[in-house]
Amino acid sequence: MSRPLVVLGVTGGIAAYKSADLIRRLKEQDLDVQVITTKSALKFVGETTFAALSGHPVISDIWNNAHEVEHVNVAKKTDAIVVAPATADFLAHLAYGFANDVLLATLLVAKCPIILAPAMHTEMWENSATKENVATLRKRGFLVLDPAVGKLTGEDSGVGRLPDTTEIAQVVKQVINRKNANLGKDLVGLNVLISAGGTREAIDPIRFIGNRASGKQGVALALSALSRGAKVTLVGANLSVNVPAGVEFISANTAKEMQEQMQLRAGSADVVIMNAAVADYFIANPDSNKIKKKDDKLTIELDKTTDILSVLAESKPIKQYLVGFAAETTTDDDNLITSAKSKLGSKKADLIVGNKVSNSVGISSDENEVIMVTANEAVLLPKADKLLLADAMWDFIVKQLAKVGREEKSPVEPDLA
Ligand code: CTP
């Protein structure tokens, strides 16, 4: 079977040199890559580099090979298009429907999913003209990845960097998987807030009380939601995996920090998922110096942390859908359902995902096995890779949103779904 085809659009920004690496990363995802550049992209990187890495001649001029009508042919056969980097100028042209170069013309013809990875100086990204253009494009169904924060072209740093190429490639692959399974973008217009990872509570400047959570399931939920069109914020504690490109990331490593960050953001979220393994107890006054080895026994006094899920439930906007997890070491489905039901009631969530934890499944492993428990039903999702399971969880949540009339805020053109 031939590999899915992705068009990599490259526009004229300094991050164009990273597009060469992105070709590699896309190929690692088992994708065939066709590069289309604007004229100014070629001022940064030569065609030879793109052609050699992709294995295809570069399309850079609408007047070349006119008899083949390349922009139409390629747009019709590609599975997805990713423009990385997308400059402010390019976003403006696209938002206004210009087709005055081969890349813009291709995008105007395409009916496949389109992912845009903007990269520019902070001032340009934050300029209200760019903001309006990005909002317009998102409303039309384009998946616009928020740029990363870090060093920019000159001495300055801030928001505006091209996200990590490996993470862009993962998003592209996920979007193509959904498209090829005939699944649409059912979270467009929704704000999703997810907590992930495991908190750590300081004992002294060197030691902490923590847990084995890696953040893999929360990150998978974030990637899945992003590919379905949501605006995703991830509040992460001590993650051992990378955050997907385009997801807004907030670091919160202790239970207290996580509570603050979640409370700050939950009010504007349509769906909140408390996936993080939050410490139940913490040390109110951690030692400011390293605790020395003295007696045979050491007693540390622990205080209860605030239950973040319960607090979020108390102040939850009426239309918000609130999801919690229940991590249990049982192997018995009925026990898991009982425990999830009890947490559903005590924490007042809309859904509790009962999560089996053992050496081979759940916390820190690549696979998970869960039971989705609401007031009316319990649905088992058998053991599977965490990304596949994240998709299945979203399928379930989307159905629940539709039942209570909390689905999509602003439907998009189906062509780009
Ligand atoms: N949770 C939370 N704040 C805490 C502890 C847990 O918000 N301080 C959330 C978790 O993110 C999860 C849910 O509550 O969504 C259940 O967490 P879990 O650890 O399974 O249960 P606990 O409430 O901690 O109860 P127990 O440890 O006794 O099972």
XYZ file of C-alpha atoms and ligand atoms in Angstrom, residues 274-276 278-280 305-309 324-328 343 347, ligand 1:
47
model
C -8.398 16.080 35.578
C -6.074 13.339 34.416
C -3.122 14.225 36.677
C -2.346 14.669 42.300
C -0.758 14.043 45.702
C -3.366 13.476 48.404
C -4.109 18.598 49.776
C -7.206 20.262 48.347
C -9.179 17.989 46.028
C -8.875 20.002 42.802
C -11.581 18.089 40.929
C -12.060 12.967 36.429
C -10.056 9.780 36.593
C -10.101 7.049 39.224
C -6.845 5.136 39.301
C -7.373 1.792 41.025
C -15.909 9.261 42.981
C -16.504 14.772 43.391
N -7.712 14.604 42.284
C -7.701 15.966 42.460
N -7.076 16.515 43.544
C -6.470 15.743 44.443
C -6.487 14.327 44.280
C -7.128 13.790 43.187
O -8.255 16.689 41.631
N -5.870 16.316 45.474
C -8.418 14.077 41.111
C -7.561 13.269 40.167
O -6.960 14.093 39.168
C -8.578 12.327 39.549
C -9.582 12.124 40.664
O -9.411 13.212 41.573
O -9.258 12.920 38.472
C -9.426 10.825 41.436
O -8.097 10.687 41.855
P -7.628 9.345 42.585
O -6.177 9.471 42.932
O -8.071 8.154 41.802
O -8.522 9.322 43.879
P -8.473 10.135 45.191
O -9.541 11.162 45.185
O -7.092 10.659 45.436
O -8.871 9.028 46.256
P -8.072 7.667 46.648
O -6.616 8.001 46.502
O -8.500 7.410 48.019
O -8.542 6.633 45.662
